[in-house]
Structures are given as C-alpha cells and as structure tokens.
Amino acid sequence: MDLNKKNIIKTLEKITFSGEADNIVSSGVLQNVQVFGDQVDIGLLVSNPALQARKRLEVDIMKIIHSDIYEKAKIKITCEVQKKVKNPDSDNSDNSESSDVNISSEAKKILGVDSIIAISSAKGGVGKSTLTVNLAASLAKKGCKVGILDADIYGPSVPTMMDVEGYVPKAVKINDVSKIEPAESYGVKIMSIGFFTKLDQAVVWRGPMASKALNQMIFDTNWGDLDFLFLDLPPGTGDIHLSLVQALPINGAIIVSTPQNVALADARRGIKMFQQDSISVPILGLIENMAYFQAEESDEKNYIFGEAGVKYLSKDLNIEFLGEVPIYKSLREASDFGRPASLQESTDVSKVFDNISKSVVEQLLKRNKDLPPTKVVEITNLVGCSAIKK
Ligand code: ADP
C-alpha cells in the first residue's frame, strides 16, 4: 500500500480510542494527517486526558501504519486534550458572534482538506466572487481537487456563476456520520449559504445565526479529499469573518481590490485585519481586478478606476502582487451564464487566470514551506494536480 493520506485514514479507521464509541476517524479524534515523503505527521484531539490511554493510542497508530502500509514510515504524533467545550444549548451565551464559532480555542482542521485559502475584499462589488470561481475552475482544469465555500451572506453569487442555482443540499452518511453533500460543477465542489435561502427571499442573516450556519457548512460538508478549499468571504471586516478566520486553519488570504482610491483604503483595512495578532493569517498576495479596459482592435488601455493602484499598494506593504485582471465583457457574460471564463481554451481571459492561479500556488507553497509545521495545514499529495508541478 502507498504511504499517502487516503490510505492512512482508511487504515486508522480500524482503531478506536477508549471512551469513544466510534473509530478514531469518525469520532473526530483524528484531526490531521500530513505526509511528506516517508514522514507522517498526525494530529489527534482526545477527550480522555489519561496519559496511559493516549500513549496506547499512539503506539497502536504507529504499529498499524508500520504493519499495514510502510514499515519505515517516520511517524510524528501530536496529541491534544480537548479543552472545555461550550455547550451549544447553554443559555449563558454572551450572544457574541464569535462564541458560536469558536467551539474549541484551537482552530479545527477539516479532515481531507489540504489548503484553505480565503478570498477577501473589504469593499463589495470589486469582483471577489468572480475571481474565486475563476481561480477554482482554473485549478480544477489543471487536475487539482478544488472546493468553494461561498460564505458571502450579503449576496451569495457563486451558485449563479457556477450554474448550480437552486441546488438542494442532501444529507449523506459517511462512516455513520451525517454529512451534507455539496453541489459539484466543472469538477469543483460547492457549498453556498445561497443553497439555504431562496434567491428572491430577502434574508438578513443575523450575525450569530450566520456564523453558526457557516460553521456547519464548513465542518459538516462532505468535501472528500481537496487540494484547495476557497472561502469566498463576505465583503468587509465584520465580526462574522473575524470569527470565521479564527475558527479555521486558513493557510493564506488573497485580497482583491480595484485600483481606485476608495477601494484601496478599504483593502488596507482588510489586510490589517488578517495581520492582527489574534488572527495572523498570512496574506498570499493581492489581485488587481478591473485593472483597465481595452476595446477590441485597439491598443489603448483605459484605466477606468486608476492605474496600477493595487500594484503600488503591494509594493508599499511588501506583499506579493499576484496579477491583474482587466475588464472583459466576456468575463462578465461567462459569470452570468454560469460557466467560468477561465475554462475557455487559450483565450486572453483564461490565460490571465492560468497565470494568476500559478502565482497563487507558488505563493502557497512558499508560505507553507516557511511556516512552522504545526501552524497550518500544508499541501500534501497533490499528485494529480499539475498546477504545482515544477
Ligand atoms: P463581489 O464578489 O466583490 O461582490 P462580483 O464578483 O460579484 O463582486 O462582481 C461584481 C460584478 O462585476 C459581476 O457582475 C461580475 O460579473 C462583474 N465583474 C467582476 N470582475 C470583472 C471583470 N474583470 N470584467 C468584467 N466584469 C467583471
């Protein structure tokens, strides 16, 4: 058997931990598996604090991986004892938005998902969702396993852009655990807050309600194995996405802005939010959207929203510039039609997204290499994903 994440998870389903009725995978004891060559990092979260029980579990895990998969595997196990878990039914809640999301003080990891990338813009309407779906589709085209969580509670547009409007999420049983089946389109798995509301229904998601719904969508969706999970965050720097980014081990954030001054001021605010101590999500880079408009058969570029503002901002803040997307009528049309323009064959638009997705993966790999191993989920097993082949 090959030493990879899938085989390890399957093998560890044979082990139970004292005090848990289910095996360590379905009971959530197994939180994280990373494979780097012959090195395996395993993260456990247990409720039984007895040292003996933990040691026994670690030995069982090592033994079964050595006997069933690869006898020379170098296994490192980190075992965390679950701290006090908030009772969701208790009425001593302070009603703050974050209290619903921070189930444990540690960021939870989503089993099977390698890298979580948040796409953010402090200002609405700058093209955050457009870039999310096109980057996701561009990476799926290259063989990567990609998912999108559309967390834009103010206007979930991913279902329209990916042609899955009206999808009704169904419950499925995975290893006896109830999960929600995501929609799938163009090879991308999609879960959207829009699936739970009717398009013409004016739903005002209240903060705690939205946080709770998003938390469930993240952890209860049957994502399967993903190389990348993109989070299309709501615009702004509100409490909802503060709590969201604190609850998740986000590998990096991408900030989208147009080059105009008002958008840039907001972008600075958004960057500060990710960089503040309590959040500390690395910024993978900035993307300038609606960089200019060039009419067909014309050489002249019209810098409708100002020239190169995001490029200057990235220099000023010493943050990577991931690329620029001009204003394309075909990009808007493709979004409205429900087929991301990045899926087109060798058009100007698709080339732009091919380049930006390549930069995103490069920055992600660089970032994962520089980070201490325990901090975030790292990329592993991207065998079929040509985007990262050197
Ligand atoms: P946000 O998610 O930031 O609110 P959207 O992605 O929904 O913004 O984009 C707003 C509108 O602008 C959409 O109609 C979209 O099709 C269009 N749009 C975004 N970027 C571009 C672009 N580069 N060229 C043309 N239209 C664009």
Short mmCIF file of C-alpha atoms and ligand atoms in Angstrom, two decimals:
data_model
loop_
_atom_site.label_atom_id
_atom_site.label_comp_id
_atom_site.label_asym_id
_atom_site.label_seq_id
_atom_site.Cartn_x
_atom_site.Cartn_y
_atom_site.Cartn_z
CA MET A 1 0.00 0.00 0.00
CA ASP A 2 1.27 3.51 -0.81
CA LEU A 3 2.10 5.80 2.06
CA ASN A 4 -0.45 8.53 1.43
CA LYS A 5 -3.10 10.38 3.35
CA LYS A 6 -6.01 8.36 1.94
CA ASN A 7 -4.51 5.01 2.89
CA ILE A 8 -3.53 6.26 6.33
CA ILE A 9 -7.04 7.50 7.09
CA LYS A 10 -8.55 4.23 5.82
CA THR A 11 -6.16 2.20 7.96
CA LEU A 12 -6.76 4.27 11.07
CA GLU A 13 -10.48 3.53 10.80
CA LYS A 14 -9.57 0.19 12.39
CA ILE A 15 -8.60 1.86 15.66
CA THR A 16 -10.86 3.04 18.47
CA PHE A 17 -9.85 5.15 21.45
CA SER A 18 -11.03 4.33 24.95
CA GLY A 19 -14.08 6.36 25.85
CA GLU A 20 -15.17 6.76 22.20
CA ALA A 21 -17.83 4.54 20.63
CA ASP A 22 -16.60 5.06 17.05
CA ASN A 23 -13.24 4.59 15.39
CA ILE A 24 -10.79 7.47 15.68
CA VAL A 25 -11.63 8.80 12.22
CA SER A 26 -15.40 9.08 12.50
CA SER A 27 -15.30 10.15 16.16
CA GLY A 28 -13.11 13.12 15.22
CA VAL A 29 -10.11 12.04 17.32
CA LEU A 30 -8.04 12.11 14.15
CA GLN A 31 -7.77 15.79 13.27
CA ASN A 32 -4.97 16.00 10.79
CA VAL A 33 -2.75 13.84 8.60
CA GLN A 34 0.19 15.18 6.62
CA VAL A 35 2.59 13.14 4.51
CA PHE A 36 5.98 14.42 3.38
CA GLY A 37 7.88 11.63 1.63
CA ASP A 38 8.31 8.93 4.27
CA GLN A 39 7.41 11.29 7.11
CA VAL A 40 3.91 11.27 8.52
CA ASP A 41 2.55 13.94 10.87
CA ILE A 42 -0.60 13.03 12.72
CA GLY A 43 -2.70 15.36 14.87
CA LEU A 44 -5.11 13.94 17.45
CA LEU A 45 -7.71 15.57 19.65
CA VAL A 46 -8.89 13.42 22.55
CA SER A 47 -11.39 13.95 25.34
CA ASN A 48 -9.89 11.31 27.66
CA PRO A 49 -6.91 13.02 29.32
CA ALA A 50 -5.38 9.80 30.78
CA LEU A 51 -1.74 9.69 29.72
CA GLN A 52 -1.69 5.88 29.54
CA ALA A 53 -4.67 5.82 27.17
CA ARG A 54 -3.04 8.40 24.93
CA LYS A 55 0.28 6.56 24.85
CA ARG A 56 -1.53 3.32 23.98
CA LEU A 57 -3.35 5.05 21.14
CA GLU A 58 -0.08 6.47 19.77
CA VAL A 59 1.55 3.05 19.85
CA ASP A 60 -1.48 1.47 18.12
CA ILE A 61 -1.33 4.08 15.37
CA MET A 62 2.39 3.60 14.79
CA LYS A 63 2.08 -0.18 14.77
CA ILE A 64 -0.76 -0.30 12.27
CA ILE A 65 0.88 2.16 9.86
CA HIS A 66 4.15 0.22 10.04
CA SER A 67 2.48 -3.15 9.59
CA ASP A 68 -0.25 -2.30 7.06
CA ILE A 69 1.30 0.48 4.98
CA TYR A 70 5.02 1.12 5.25
CA GLU A 71 7.36 -0.29 7.87
CA LYS A 72 9.91 2.53 7.55
CA ALA A 73 7.44 5.41 7.87
CA LYS A 74 8.69 8.10 10.28
CA ILE A 75 5.66 8.97 12.32
CA LYS A 76 5.22 12.05 14.46
CA ILE A 77 2.07 12.25 16.58
CA THR A 78 0.79 15.35 18.31
CA CYS A 79 -1.99 14.67 20.77
CA GLU A 80 -4.06 17.49 22.17
CA VAL A 81 -6.52 17.04 25.02
CA GLN A 82 -9.84 18.70 24.29
CA LYS A 83 -10.42 21.72 26.47
CA LYS A 84 -13.80 22.64 27.87
CA VAL A 85 -16.29 22.53 25.01
CA LYS A 86 -19.05 25.07 25.05
CA ASN A 87 -22.50 23.57 25.39
CA PRO A 88 -24.46 24.98 22.46
CA ASP A 89 -27.70 24.68 24.46
CA SER A 90 -26.45 26.61 27.48
CA ASP A 91 -28.18 29.92 27.84
CA ASN A 92 -25.32 31.79 29.44
CA SER A 93 -24.15 32.78 25.96
CA ASP A 94 -22.97 36.32 25.65
CA ASN A 95 -24.64 36.35 22.24
CA SER A 96 -21.43 37.45 20.58
CA GLU A 97 -20.92 36.19 17.06
CA SER A 98 -17.64 34.53 17.77
CA SER A 99 -19.00 32.42 20.62
CA ASP A 100 -20.89 30.27 18.16
CA VAL A 101 -17.90 29.56 16.03
CA ASN A 102 -15.10 29.05 18.48
CA ILE A 103 -16.09 25.57 19.60
CA SER A 104 -12.58 24.99 20.83
CA SER A 105 -9.92 27.58 21.38
CA GLU A 106 -7.77 25.86 18.79
CA ALA A 107 -8.59 26.20 15.11
CA LYS A 108 -10.18 22.98 13.91
CA LYS A 109 -8.89 21.28 10.84
CA ILE A 110 -11.09 19.84 8.15
CA LEU A 111 -10.08 16.27 7.56
CA GLY A 112 -9.24 15.68 3.90
CA VAL A 113 -8.73 19.37 3.04
CA ASP A 114 -5.12 20.34 2.45
CA SER A 115 -5.14 24.09 1.98
CA ILE A 116 -7.76 26.67 2.83
CA ILE A 117 -7.50 29.97 1.02
CA ALA A 118 -9.72 32.92 1.92
CA ILE A 119 -10.61 35.37 -0.82
CA SER A 120 -11.43 38.69 0.66
CA SER A 121 -12.22 42.25 -0.28
CA ALA A 122 -13.06 44.92 2.20
CA LYS A 123 -15.34 46.55 -0.39
CA GLY A 124 -18.28 44.89 -2.14
CA GLY A 125 -18.62 44.59 -5.90
CA VAL A 126 -14.90 44.56 -6.72
CA GLY A 127 -15.05 41.06 -8.23
CA LYS A 128 -14.24 38.80 -5.28
CA SER A 129 -16.69 36.05 -6.29
CA THR A 130 -15.74 36.33 -9.95
CA LEU A 131 -12.08 35.75 -9.09
CA THR A 132 -12.94 32.94 -6.65
CA VAL A 133 -14.87 30.87 -9.20
CA ASN A 134 -12.38 31.52 -11.99
CA LEU A 135 -9.35 30.60 -9.86
CA ALA A 136 -11.12 27.48 -8.60
CA ALA A 137 -12.14 26.41 -12.09
CA SER A 138 -8.66 27.16 -13.45
CA LEU A 139 -7.06 24.89 -10.82
CA ALA A 140 -9.69 22.15 -11.34
CA LYS A 141 -8.87 22.30 -15.08
CA LYS A 142 -5.25 21.55 -14.15
CA GLY A 143 -6.27 18.40 -12.26
CA CYS A 144 -6.46 19.78 -8.73
CA LYS A 145 -9.25 18.85 -6.36
CA VAL A 146 -10.97 22.09 -5.51
CA GLY A 147 -13.88 23.25 -3.39
CA ILE A 148 -15.56 26.61 -2.82
CA LEU A 149 -17.37 27.66 0.30
CA ASP A 150 -19.48 30.66 -0.59
CA ALA A 151 -19.73 32.49 2.71
CA ASP A 152 -20.94 35.77 1.25
CA ILE A 153 -24.05 36.18 3.35
CA TYR A 154 -24.90 39.53 1.74
CA GLY A 155 -25.11 38.25 -1.81
CA PRO A 156 -24.09 34.65 -2.49
CA SER A 157 -23.36 34.72 -6.22
CA VAL A 158 -21.25 31.55 -6.59
CA PRO A 159 -24.31 29.33 -7.38
CA THR A 160 -25.15 31.55 -10.39
CA MET A 161 -21.56 31.82 -11.55
CA MET A 162 -21.10 28.02 -11.33
CA ASP A 163 -24.54 27.14 -12.70
CA VAL A 164 -25.81 25.36 -9.58
CA GLU A 165 -28.60 27.75 -8.66
CA GLY A 166 -31.45 26.02 -6.86
CA TYR A 167 -29.30 23.08 -5.71
CA VAL A 168 -30.84 21.47 -2.65
CA PRO A 169 -28.17 20.01 -0.34
CA LYS A 170 -28.90 16.44 0.71
CA ALA A 171 -27.75 14.58 3.81
CA VAL A 172 -25.47 11.58 3.29
CA LYS A 173 -23.99 9.11 5.75
CA ILE A 174 -20.22 8.85 5.68
CA ASN A 175 -18.91 6.22 8.12
CA ASP A 176 -22.18 6.53 10.01
CA VAL A 177 -21.75 10.28 10.38
CA SER A 178 -24.30 12.60 8.78
CA LYS A 179 -22.76 14.94 6.23
CA ILE A 180 -24.12 17.40 3.68
CA GLU A 181 -23.42 16.61 0.05
CA PRO A 182 -22.01 19.66 -1.77
CA ALA A 183 -23.01 20.62 -5.31
CA GLU A 184 -20.42 19.85 -7.98
CA SER A 185 -19.85 21.78 -11.17
CA TYR A 186 -16.91 21.78 -13.59
CA GLY A 187 -15.08 19.49 -11.16
CA VAL A 188 -15.43 21.97 -8.27
CA LYS A 189 -17.33 21.10 -5.09
CA ILE A 190 -19.53 23.93 -3.95
CA MET A 191 -21.33 24.77 -0.75
CA SER A 192 -23.11 28.10 -0.57
CA ILE A 193 -25.11 29.92 2.01
CA GLY A 194 -27.34 30.66 -1.02
CA PHE A 195 -28.47 27.00 -1.11
CA PHE A 196 -30.31 27.58 2.12
CA THR A 197 -32.30 30.63 1.01
CA LYS A 198 -34.48 31.37 -1.99
CA LEU A 199 -32.99 33.84 -4.46
CA ASP A 200 -35.88 36.31 -4.19
CA GLN A 201 -36.11 35.93 -0.45
CA ALA A 202 -34.63 38.90 1.38
CA VAL A 203 -32.82 37.07 4.13
CA VAL A 204 -30.94 39.04 6.67
CA TRP A 205 -28.62 36.54 8.30
CA ARG A 206 -28.11 37.75 11.81
CA GLY A 207 -24.53 37.54 13.00
CA PRO A 208 -24.66 34.55 15.36
CA MET A 209 -27.03 32.70 13.03
CA ALA A 210 -24.78 33.22 10.03
CA SER A 211 -21.68 32.17 11.98
CA LYS A 212 -23.38 29.00 13.13
CA ALA A 213 -24.65 28.16 9.63
CA LEU A 214 -21.21 28.76 8.11
CA ASN A 215 -19.50 26.71 10.75
CA GLN A 216 -21.81 23.80 9.99
CA MET A 217 -21.30 24.21 6.26
CA ILE A 218 -17.55 24.04 6.70
CA PHE A 219 -17.31 21.10 9.06
CA ASP A 220 -20.38 19.08 8.03
CA THR A 221 -19.93 19.17 4.27
CA ASN A 222 -18.71 16.00 2.61
CA TRP A 223 -15.73 17.71 0.94
CA GLY A 224 -13.85 14.47 0.40
CA ASP A 225 -10.17 14.97 -0.44
CA LEU A 226 -9.42 18.52 -1.55
CA ASP A 227 -6.19 20.18 -2.54
CA PHE A 228 -7.71 23.64 -2.14
CA LEU A 229 -10.78 24.96 -0.41
CA PHE A 230 -11.53 28.56 -1.38
CA LEU A 231 -13.58 30.64 1.04
CA ASP A 232 -15.49 33.44 -0.65
CA LEU A 233 -15.80 35.71 2.39
CA PRO A 234 -18.41 38.40 2.85
CA PRO A 235 -17.08 41.87 2.00
CA GLY A 236 -15.85 43.99 4.86
CA THR A 237 -14.05 43.28 8.07
CA GLY A 238 -17.00 42.36 10.22
CA ASP A 239 -17.30 40.08 13.21
CA ILE A 240 -18.61 37.20 11.12
CA HIS A 241 -15.50 36.72 9.18
CA LEU A 242 -13.30 37.57 12.10
CA SER A 243 -14.77 34.58 13.87
CA LEU A 244 -14.62 32.51 10.71
CA VAL A 245 -10.95 33.11 10.12
CA GLN A 246 -10.17 32.45 13.76
CA ALA A 247 -12.04 29.15 13.71
CA LEU A 248 -10.27 27.77 10.66
CA PRO A 249 -6.65 26.96 9.91
CA ILE A 250 -6.54 29.27 6.91
CA ASN A 251 -3.29 28.86 5.02
CA GLY A 252 -3.50 32.24 3.42
CA ALA A 253 -5.70 35.08 2.28
CA ILE A 254 -5.90 36.73 -1.11
CA ILE A 255 -7.06 40.32 -1.16
CA VAL A 256 -8.97 41.56 -4.20
CA SER A 257 -9.27 45.24 -4.99
CA THR A 258 -9.88 47.57 -7.88
CA PRO A 259 -7.21 50.27 -8.33
CA GLN A 260 -9.41 53.18 -7.25
CA ASN A 261 -8.54 55.07 -4.08
CA VAL A 262 -11.67 54.28 -2.08
CA ALA A 263 -11.21 50.56 -2.73
CA LEU A 264 -7.51 50.73 -1.84
CA ALA A 265 -8.24 52.37 1.51
CA ASP A 266 -10.64 49.51 2.27
CA ALA A 267 -8.08 46.95 1.06
CA ARG A 268 -5.55 48.31 3.57
CA ARG A 269 -8.10 47.83 6.32
CA GLY A 270 -8.73 44.25 5.17
CA ILE A 271 -5.01 43.47 5.14
CA LYS A 272 -4.61 44.88 8.66
CA MET A 273 -7.40 42.64 9.86
CA PHE A 274 -5.66 39.49 8.63
CA GLN A 275 -2.34 40.63 10.04
CA GLN A 276 -3.56 41.49 13.53
CA ASP A 277 -2.14 39.28 16.28
CA SER A 278 -5.35 37.48 17.17
CA ILE A 279 -5.82 36.37 13.57
CA SER A 280 -2.39 36.17 11.98
CA VAL A 281 -3.46 34.75 8.64
CA PRO A 282 -0.65 35.14 6.11
CA ILE A 283 -1.52 37.20 3.04
CA LEU A 284 -0.63 35.25 -0.08
CA GLY A 285 -0.95 38.32 -2.22
CA LEU A 286 -3.10 40.99 -3.84
CA ILE A 287 -5.02 40.82 -7.10
CA GLU A 288 -5.98 43.92 -9.03
CA ASN A 289 -9.36 43.47 -10.67
CA MET A 290 -10.83 45.74 -13.34
CA ALA A 291 -7.29 46.96 -13.92
CA TYR A 292 -8.16 48.58 -17.27
CA PHE A 293 -10.41 48.27 -20.27
CA GLN A 294 -9.12 47.76 -23.78
CA ALA A 295 -11.59 47.89 -26.65
CA GLU A 296 -11.26 45.21 -29.32
CA GLU A 297 -8.83 46.12 -32.09
CA SER A 298 -7.47 49.00 -30.04
CA ASP A 299 -4.04 49.33 -28.47
CA GLU A 300 -5.18 51.85 -25.97
CA LYS A 301 -5.72 50.78 -22.38
CA ASN A 302 -8.30 52.79 -20.45
CA TYR A 303 -7.53 52.91 -16.77
CA ILE A 304 -11.11 53.48 -15.74
CA PHE A 305 -10.51 53.03 -11.99
CA GLY A 306 -6.99 54.49 -11.95
CA GLU A 307 -3.68 52.97 -12.95
CA ALA A 308 -1.80 50.25 -11.03
CA GLY A 309 -3.13 51.27 -7.60
CA VAL A 310 -3.03 47.71 -6.25
CA LYS A 311 0.46 47.14 -7.62
CA TYR A 312 1.66 50.23 -5.72
CA LEU A 313 -0.15 49.10 -2.59
CA SER A 314 1.54 45.69 -2.72
CA LYS A 315 4.95 47.40 -3.07
CA ASP A 316 4.17 49.75 -0.24
CA LEU A 317 3.14 46.94 2.11
CA ASN A 318 5.70 44.46 0.80
CA ILE A 319 3.03 41.94 -0.13
CA GLU A 320 3.14 39.79 -3.26
CA PHE A 321 1.30 41.08 -6.34
CA LEU A 322 -0.44 38.04 -7.82
CA GLY A 323 -1.65 39.65 -11.01
CA GLU A 324 -4.16 41.90 -12.69
CA VAL A 325 -7.46 41.14 -14.38
CA PRO A 326 -8.65 43.67 -16.97
CA ILE A 327 -12.33 44.43 -17.53
CA TYR A 328 -13.58 41.85 -20.01
CA LYS A 329 -17.13 41.79 -21.30
CA SER A 330 -16.72 38.04 -21.84
CA LEU A 331 -15.77 37.54 -18.18
CA ARG A 332 -18.96 39.23 -17.02
CA GLU A 333 -21.02 37.30 -19.61
CA ALA A 334 -19.48 33.96 -18.65
CA SER A 335 -20.20 34.67 -14.96
CA ASP A 336 -23.84 35.48 -15.69
CA PHE A 337 -24.13 32.43 -17.92
CA GLY A 338 -22.72 30.14 -15.23
CA ARG A 339 -19.54 28.89 -16.89
CA PRO A 340 -16.30 30.44 -15.59
CA ALA A 341 -14.33 32.12 -18.36
CA SER A 342 -11.11 30.53 -17.08
CA LEU A 343 -12.35 27.23 -18.52
CA GLN A 344 -12.11 28.58 -22.06
CA GLU A 345 -9.28 27.29 -24.23
CA SER A 346 -6.41 29.77 -24.66
CA THR A 347 -8.42 32.98 -24.64
CA ASP A 348 -7.00 36.21 -23.19
CA VAL A 349 -9.19 35.77 -20.12
CA SER A 350 -8.28 32.15 -19.48
CA LYS A 351 -4.56 32.96 -19.86
CA VAL A 352 -4.90 35.67 -17.21
CA PHE A 353 -6.37 33.14 -14.77
CA ASP A 354 -3.84 30.45 -15.68
CA ASN A 355 -1.09 32.87 -14.69
CA ILE A 356 -2.76 34.08 -11.52
CA SER A 357 -3.59 30.55 -10.32
CA LYS A 358 0.03 29.60 -10.91
CA SER A 359 1.19 32.56 -8.79
CA VAL A 360 -1.31 31.64 -6.07
CA VAL A 361 0.03 28.08 -5.85
CA GLU A 362 3.64 29.30 -5.88
CA GLN A 363 2.94 31.67 -3.01
CA LEU A 364 1.06 28.98 -1.13
CA LEU A 365 3.92 26.52 -1.45
CA LYS A 366 6.41 29.18 -0.38
CA ARG A 367 4.22 30.13 2.54
CA ASN A 368 3.74 26.50 3.66
CA LYS A 369 7.48 25.93 3.48
CA ASP A 370 8.21 28.97 5.63
CA LEU A 371 5.60 28.21 8.27
CA PRO A 372 6.26 26.12 11.35
CA PRO A 373 4.68 22.70 10.67
CA THR A 374 2.08 22.82 13.42
CA LYS A 375 0.62 26.18 12.49
CA VAL A 376 -1.46 25.42 9.43
CA VAL A 377 -2.46 22.60 7.13
CA GLU A 378 0.18 22.06 4.50
CA ILE A 379 -0.08 20.88 0.92
CA THR A 380 0.42 17.15 0.51
CA ASN A 381 -0.49 14.52 -2.03
CA LEU A 382 -1.08 16.88 -4.94
CA VAL A 383 -0.02 14.15 -7.30
CA GLY A 384 -2.67 14.71 -9.94
CA CYS A 385 -2.52 18.48 -9.66
CA SER A 386 -0.33 19.74 -12.49
CA ALA A 387 -0.59 23.30 -11.19
CA ILE A 388 2.13 22.61 -8.69
CA LYS A 389 4.46 20.55 -10.82
CA LYS A 390 7.74 22.35 -11.19
P1 ADP B 1 -18.01 40.82 -5.36
O1 ADP B 1 -17.97 39.35 -5.12
O2 ADP B 1 -16.74 41.51 -4.95
O3 ADP B 1 -19.23 41.48 -4.77
P2 ADP B 1 -18.59 40.09 -8.10
O4 ADP B 1 -17.57 39.08 -8.38
O5 ADP B 1 -19.99 39.64 -7.83
O6 ADP B 1 -18.11 41.07 -6.94
O7 ADP B 1 -18.56 41.09 -9.34
C1 ADP B 1 -19.49 42.16 -9.47
C2 ADP B 1 -19.89 42.26 -10.95
O8 ADP B 1 -18.77 42.68 -11.71
C3 ADP B 1 -20.35 40.94 -11.56
O9 ADP B 1 -21.41 41.21 -12.42
C4 ADP B 1 -19.16 40.45 -12.36
O10 ADP B 1 -19.53 39.66 -13.47
C5 ADP B 1 -18.51 41.75 -12.78
N1 ADP B 1 -17.05 41.68 -12.91
C6 ADP B 1 -16.15 41.38 -11.95
N2 ADP B 1 -14.90 41.44 -12.41
C7 ADP B 1 -14.99 41.77 -13.72
C8 ADP B 1 -14.04 41.98 -14.78
N3 ADP B 1 -12.73 41.88 -14.56
N4 ADP B 1 -14.52 42.27 -16.01
C9 ADP B 1 -15.85 42.38 -16.23
N5 ADP B 1 -16.78 42.21 -15.29
C10 ADP B 1 -16.37 41.91 -14.05
#
